[in-house]
PDB file of C-alpha atoms in Angstrom:
ATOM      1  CA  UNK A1123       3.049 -37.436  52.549  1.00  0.00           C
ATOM      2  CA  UNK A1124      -0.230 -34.944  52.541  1.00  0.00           C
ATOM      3  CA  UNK A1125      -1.694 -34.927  48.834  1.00  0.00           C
ATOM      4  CA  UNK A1126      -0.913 -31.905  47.150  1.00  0.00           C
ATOM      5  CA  UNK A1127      -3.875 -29.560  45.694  1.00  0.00           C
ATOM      6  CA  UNK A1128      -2.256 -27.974  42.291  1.00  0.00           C
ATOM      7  CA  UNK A1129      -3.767 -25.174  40.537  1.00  0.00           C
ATOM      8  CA  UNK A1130      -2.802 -23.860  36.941  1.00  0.00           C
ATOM      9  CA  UNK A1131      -2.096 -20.995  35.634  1.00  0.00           C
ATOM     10  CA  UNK A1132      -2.254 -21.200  31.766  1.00  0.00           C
ATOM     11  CA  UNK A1133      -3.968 -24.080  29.826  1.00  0.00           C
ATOM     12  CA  UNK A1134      -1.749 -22.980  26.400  1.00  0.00           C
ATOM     13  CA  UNK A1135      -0.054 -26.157  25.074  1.00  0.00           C
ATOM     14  CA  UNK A1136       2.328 -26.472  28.062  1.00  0.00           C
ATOM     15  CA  UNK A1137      -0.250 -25.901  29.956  1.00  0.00           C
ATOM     16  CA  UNK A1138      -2.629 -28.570  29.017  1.00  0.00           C
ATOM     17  CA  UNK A1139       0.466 -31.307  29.068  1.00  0.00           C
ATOM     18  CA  UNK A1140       0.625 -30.759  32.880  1.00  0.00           C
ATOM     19  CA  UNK A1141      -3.240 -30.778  33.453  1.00  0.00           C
ATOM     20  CA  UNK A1142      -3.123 -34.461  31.783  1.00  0.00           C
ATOM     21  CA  UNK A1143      -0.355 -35.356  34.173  1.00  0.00           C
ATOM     22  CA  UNK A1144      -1.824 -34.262  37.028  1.00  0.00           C
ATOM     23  CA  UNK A1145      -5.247 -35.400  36.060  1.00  0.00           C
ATOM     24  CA  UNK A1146      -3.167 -38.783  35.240  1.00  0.00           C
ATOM     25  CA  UNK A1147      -1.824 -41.073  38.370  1.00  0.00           C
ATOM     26  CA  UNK A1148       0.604 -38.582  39.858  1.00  0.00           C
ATOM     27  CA  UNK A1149       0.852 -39.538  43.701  1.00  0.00           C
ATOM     28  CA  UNK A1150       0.036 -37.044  46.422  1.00  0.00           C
ATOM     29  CA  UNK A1151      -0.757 -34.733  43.809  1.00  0.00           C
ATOM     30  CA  UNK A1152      -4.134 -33.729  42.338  1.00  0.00           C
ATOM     31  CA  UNK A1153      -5.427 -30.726  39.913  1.00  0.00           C
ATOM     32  CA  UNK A1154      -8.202 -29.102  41.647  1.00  0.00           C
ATOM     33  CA  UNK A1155      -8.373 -25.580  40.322  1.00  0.00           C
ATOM     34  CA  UNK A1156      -6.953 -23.694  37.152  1.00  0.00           C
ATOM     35  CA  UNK A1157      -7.530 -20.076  35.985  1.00  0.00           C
ATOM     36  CA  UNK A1158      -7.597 -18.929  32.277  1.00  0.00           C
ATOM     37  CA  UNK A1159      -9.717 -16.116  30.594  1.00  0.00           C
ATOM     38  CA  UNK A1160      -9.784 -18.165  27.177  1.00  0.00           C
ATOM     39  CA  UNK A1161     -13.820 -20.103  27.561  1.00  0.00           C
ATOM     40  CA  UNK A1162     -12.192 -22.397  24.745  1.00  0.00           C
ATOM     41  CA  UNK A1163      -8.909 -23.711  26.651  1.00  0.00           C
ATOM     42  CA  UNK A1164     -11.708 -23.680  30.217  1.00  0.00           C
ATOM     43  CA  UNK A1165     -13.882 -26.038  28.019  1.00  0.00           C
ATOM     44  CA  UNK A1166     -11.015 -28.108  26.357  1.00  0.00           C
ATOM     45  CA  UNK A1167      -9.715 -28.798  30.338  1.00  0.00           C
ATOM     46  CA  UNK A1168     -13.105 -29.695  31.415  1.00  0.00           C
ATOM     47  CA  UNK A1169     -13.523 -32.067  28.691  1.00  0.00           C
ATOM     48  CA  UNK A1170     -10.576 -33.901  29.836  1.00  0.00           C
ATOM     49  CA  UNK A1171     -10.718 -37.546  31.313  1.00  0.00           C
ATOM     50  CA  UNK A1172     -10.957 -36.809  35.399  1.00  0.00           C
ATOM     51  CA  UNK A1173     -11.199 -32.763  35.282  1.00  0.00           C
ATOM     52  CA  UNK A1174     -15.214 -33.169  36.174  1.00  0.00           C
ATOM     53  CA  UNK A1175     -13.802 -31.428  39.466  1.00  0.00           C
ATOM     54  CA  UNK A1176     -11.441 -29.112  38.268  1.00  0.00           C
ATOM     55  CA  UNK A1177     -12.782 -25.783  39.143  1.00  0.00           C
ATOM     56  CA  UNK A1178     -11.854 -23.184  36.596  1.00  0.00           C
ATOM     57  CA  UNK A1179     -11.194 -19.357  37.967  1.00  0.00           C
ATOM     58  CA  UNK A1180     -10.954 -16.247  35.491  1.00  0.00           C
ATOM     59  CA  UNK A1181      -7.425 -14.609  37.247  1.00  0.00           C
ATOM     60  CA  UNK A1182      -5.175 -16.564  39.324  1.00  0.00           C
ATOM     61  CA  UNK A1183      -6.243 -14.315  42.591  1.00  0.00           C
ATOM     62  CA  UNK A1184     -10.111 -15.986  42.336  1.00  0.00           C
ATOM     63  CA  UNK A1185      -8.305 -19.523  42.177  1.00  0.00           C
ATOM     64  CA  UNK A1186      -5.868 -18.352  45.397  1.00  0.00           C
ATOM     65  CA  UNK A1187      -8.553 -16.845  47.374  1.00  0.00           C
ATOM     66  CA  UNK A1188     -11.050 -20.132  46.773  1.00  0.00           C
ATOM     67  CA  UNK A1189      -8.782 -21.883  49.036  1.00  0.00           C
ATOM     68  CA  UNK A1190      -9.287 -25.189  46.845  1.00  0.00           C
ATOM     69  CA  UNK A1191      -5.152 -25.314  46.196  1.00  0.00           C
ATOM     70  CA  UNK A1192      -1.899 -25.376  48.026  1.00  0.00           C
ATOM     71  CA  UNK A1193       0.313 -25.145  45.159  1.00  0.00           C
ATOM     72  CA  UNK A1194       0.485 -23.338  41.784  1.00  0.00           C
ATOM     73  CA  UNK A1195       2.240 -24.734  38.417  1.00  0.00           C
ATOM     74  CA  UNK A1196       2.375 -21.860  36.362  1.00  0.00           C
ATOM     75  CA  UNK A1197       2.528 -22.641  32.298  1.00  0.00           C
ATOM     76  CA  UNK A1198       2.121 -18.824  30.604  1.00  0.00           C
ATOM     77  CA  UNK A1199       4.355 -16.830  28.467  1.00  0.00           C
ATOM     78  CA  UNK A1200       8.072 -16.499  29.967  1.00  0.00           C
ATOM     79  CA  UNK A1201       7.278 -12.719  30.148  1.00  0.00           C
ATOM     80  CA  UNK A1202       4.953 -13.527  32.935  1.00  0.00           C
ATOM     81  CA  UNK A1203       6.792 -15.972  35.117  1.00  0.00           C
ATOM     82  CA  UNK A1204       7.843 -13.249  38.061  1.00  0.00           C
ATOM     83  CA  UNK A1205       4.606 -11.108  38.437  1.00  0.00           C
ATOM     84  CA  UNK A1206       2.512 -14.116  38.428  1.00  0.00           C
ATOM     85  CA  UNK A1207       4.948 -16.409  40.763  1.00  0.00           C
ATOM     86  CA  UNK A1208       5.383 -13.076  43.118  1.00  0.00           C
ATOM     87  CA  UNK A1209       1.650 -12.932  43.582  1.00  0.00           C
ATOM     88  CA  UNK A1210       1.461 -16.475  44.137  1.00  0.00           C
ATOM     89  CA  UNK A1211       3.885 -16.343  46.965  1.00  0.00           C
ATOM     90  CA  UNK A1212       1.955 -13.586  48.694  1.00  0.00           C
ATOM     91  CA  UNK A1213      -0.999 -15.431  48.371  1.00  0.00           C
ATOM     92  CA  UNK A1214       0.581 -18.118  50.466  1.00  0.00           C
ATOM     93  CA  UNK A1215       0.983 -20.823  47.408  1.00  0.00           C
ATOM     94  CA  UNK A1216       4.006 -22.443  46.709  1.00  0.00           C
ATOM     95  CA  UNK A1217       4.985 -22.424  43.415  1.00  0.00           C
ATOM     96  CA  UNK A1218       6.052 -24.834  40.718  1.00  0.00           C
ATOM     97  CA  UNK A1219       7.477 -22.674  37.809  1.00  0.00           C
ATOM     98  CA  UNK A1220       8.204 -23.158  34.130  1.00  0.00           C
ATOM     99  CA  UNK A1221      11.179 -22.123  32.333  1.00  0.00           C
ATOM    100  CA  UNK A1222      12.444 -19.506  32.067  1.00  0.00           C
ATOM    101  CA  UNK A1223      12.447 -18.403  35.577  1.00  0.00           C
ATOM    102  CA  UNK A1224      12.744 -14.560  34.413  1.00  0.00           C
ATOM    103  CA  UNK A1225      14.248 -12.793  31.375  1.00  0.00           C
ATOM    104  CA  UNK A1226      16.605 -10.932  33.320  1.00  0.00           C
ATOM    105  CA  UNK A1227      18.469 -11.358  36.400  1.00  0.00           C
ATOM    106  CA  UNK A1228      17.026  -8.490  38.238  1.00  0.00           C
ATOM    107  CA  UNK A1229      13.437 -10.633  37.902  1.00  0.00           C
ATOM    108  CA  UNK A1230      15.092 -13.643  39.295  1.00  0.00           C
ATOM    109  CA  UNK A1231      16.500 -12.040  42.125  1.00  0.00           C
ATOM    110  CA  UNK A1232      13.288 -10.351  43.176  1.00  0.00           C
ATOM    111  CA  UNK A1233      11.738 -13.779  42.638  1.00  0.00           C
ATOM    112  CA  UNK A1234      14.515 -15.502  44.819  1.00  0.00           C
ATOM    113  CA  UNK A1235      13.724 -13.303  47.226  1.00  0.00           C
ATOM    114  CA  UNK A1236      10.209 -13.185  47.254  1.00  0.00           C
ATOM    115  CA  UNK A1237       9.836 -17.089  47.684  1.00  0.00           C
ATOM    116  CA  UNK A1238      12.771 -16.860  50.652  1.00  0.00           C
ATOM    117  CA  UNK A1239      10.424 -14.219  52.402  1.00  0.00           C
ATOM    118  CA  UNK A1240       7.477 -16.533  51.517  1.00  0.00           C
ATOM    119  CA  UNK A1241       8.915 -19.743  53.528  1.00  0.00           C
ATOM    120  CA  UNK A1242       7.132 -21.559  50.448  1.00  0.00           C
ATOM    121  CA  UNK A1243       8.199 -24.283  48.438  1.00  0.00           C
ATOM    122  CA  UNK A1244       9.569 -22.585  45.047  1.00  0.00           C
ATOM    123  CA  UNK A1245      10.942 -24.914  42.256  1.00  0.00           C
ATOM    124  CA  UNK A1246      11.299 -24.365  38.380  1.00  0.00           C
ATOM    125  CA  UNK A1247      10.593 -27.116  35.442  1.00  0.00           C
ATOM    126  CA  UNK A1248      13.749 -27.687  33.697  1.00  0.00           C
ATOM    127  CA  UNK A1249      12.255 -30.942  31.967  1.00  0.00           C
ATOM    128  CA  UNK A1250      15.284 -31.630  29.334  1.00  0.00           C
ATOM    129  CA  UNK A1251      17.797 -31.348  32.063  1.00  0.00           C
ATOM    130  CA  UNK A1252      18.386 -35.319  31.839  1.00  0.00           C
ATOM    131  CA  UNK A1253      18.114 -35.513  28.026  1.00  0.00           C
ATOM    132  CA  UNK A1254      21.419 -37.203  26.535  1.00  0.00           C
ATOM    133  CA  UNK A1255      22.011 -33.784  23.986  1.00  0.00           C
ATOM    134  CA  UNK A1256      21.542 -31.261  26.350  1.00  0.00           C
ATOM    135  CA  UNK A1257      24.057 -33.152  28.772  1.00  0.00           C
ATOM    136  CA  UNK A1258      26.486 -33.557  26.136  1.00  0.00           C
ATOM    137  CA  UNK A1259      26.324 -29.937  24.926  1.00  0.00           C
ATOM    138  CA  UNK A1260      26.907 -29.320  29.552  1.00  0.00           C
ATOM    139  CA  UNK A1261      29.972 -31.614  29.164  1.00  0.00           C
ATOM    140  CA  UNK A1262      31.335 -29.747  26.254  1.00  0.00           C
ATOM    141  CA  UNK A1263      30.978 -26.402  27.595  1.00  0.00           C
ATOM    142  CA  UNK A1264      32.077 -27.592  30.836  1.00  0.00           C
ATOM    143  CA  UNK A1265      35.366 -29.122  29.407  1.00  0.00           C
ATOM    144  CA  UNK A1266      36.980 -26.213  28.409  1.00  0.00           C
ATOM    145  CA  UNK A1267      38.304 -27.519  25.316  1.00  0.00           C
ATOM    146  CA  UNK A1268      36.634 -24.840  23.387  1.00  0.00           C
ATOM    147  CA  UNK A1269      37.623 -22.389  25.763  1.00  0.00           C
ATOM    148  CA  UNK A1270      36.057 -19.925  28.282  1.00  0.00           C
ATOM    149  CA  UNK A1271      32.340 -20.120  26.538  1.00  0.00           C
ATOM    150  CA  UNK A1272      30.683 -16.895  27.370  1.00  0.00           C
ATOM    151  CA  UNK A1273      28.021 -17.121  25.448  1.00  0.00           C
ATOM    152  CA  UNK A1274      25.743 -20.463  23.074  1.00  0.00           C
ATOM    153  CA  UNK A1275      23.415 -20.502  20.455  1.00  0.00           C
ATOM    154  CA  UNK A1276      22.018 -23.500  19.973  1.00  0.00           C
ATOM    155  CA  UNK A1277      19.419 -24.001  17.915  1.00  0.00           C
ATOM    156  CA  UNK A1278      17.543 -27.366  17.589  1.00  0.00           C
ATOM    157  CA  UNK A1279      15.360 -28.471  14.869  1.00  0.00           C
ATOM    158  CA  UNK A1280      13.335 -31.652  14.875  1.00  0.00           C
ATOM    159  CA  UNK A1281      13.556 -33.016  11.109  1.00  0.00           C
ATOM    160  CA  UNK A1282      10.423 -35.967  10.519  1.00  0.00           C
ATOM    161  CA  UNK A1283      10.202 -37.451   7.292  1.00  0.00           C
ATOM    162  CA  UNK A1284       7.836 -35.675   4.903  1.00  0.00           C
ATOM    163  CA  UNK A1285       4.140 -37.926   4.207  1.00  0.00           C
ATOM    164  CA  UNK A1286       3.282 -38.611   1.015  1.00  0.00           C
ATOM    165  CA  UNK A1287       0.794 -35.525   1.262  1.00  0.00           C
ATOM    166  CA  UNK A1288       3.248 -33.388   0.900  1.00  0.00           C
ATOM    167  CA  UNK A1289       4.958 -34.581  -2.104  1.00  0.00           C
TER     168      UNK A1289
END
């Protein structure tokens, strides 16, 4: 398999936890390009261990048209996902996408269709998918012995301990 040239688009939190993978041993699969307008999240990538050729772009066209990538994770506000995956598609890239896909299912069908028209590789990150909660919560819903669920709240809170500073 041809090594893969990523790009990325948004070096937020998220962000930055895929630049370390791909900067890490991922095979066929190397960071070459990401685009941010923050200086401080640019600097904080380029002071990463193996970014030294990581070329950092201001708007996610400059990165495209710089021909460095093949493939774009992008990693910014939900809000964004569409617009920026649509452009990515008609800039030839295929696109690795975070969740959510869209925040309504009129985005998500333009952005199905947009990556069918592309003939690009389009797939979304839906990273929990194998974690043993979130697969007992499917086989619950899924059972039916709560009934036709039309709708779930869930909301999950991490509890840790509090240190002795905050006593």
């Amino acid at each position: 398999m041809k090594e893969v040239r990523f790009g990325l688009i948004g070096l937020g939190a998220m962000g930055m936890a895929h630049a370390k993978t791909l900067l890490g041993d991922v095979p066929n699969a190397r960071l070459c390009a990401a685009a941010t307008a923050s200086q401080t999240h640019a600097a904080e990538l380029l002071a990463l261990p193996c970014a030294e050729d990581v070329r950092v772009f201001a708007t996610p066209a400059e990165m495209y048209q710089s021909g460095l990538i093949d493939a774009v994770l992008i990693a910014t506000p939900h809000r964004l996902h569409v617009r920026q995956a649509v452009e990515a598609f008609r800039a030839g890239m295929h696109v690795l996408l975070e969740k959510p896909t869209g925040v309504s299912t009129q985005e998500v069908r333009l952005l199905n269709a947009e990556a069918d028209k592309s003939g690009r590789a389009f797939g979304a990150m839906f990273n929990q998918r194998t974690n043993c909660v979130y697969r007992k919560m499917h086989e619950m819903v899924q059972s039916g012995k709560y009934g036709q669920i039309k709708r779930v709240n869930w909301i999950c809170l991490l509890y840790t301990s509090p240190s002795p500073r905050d006593a």
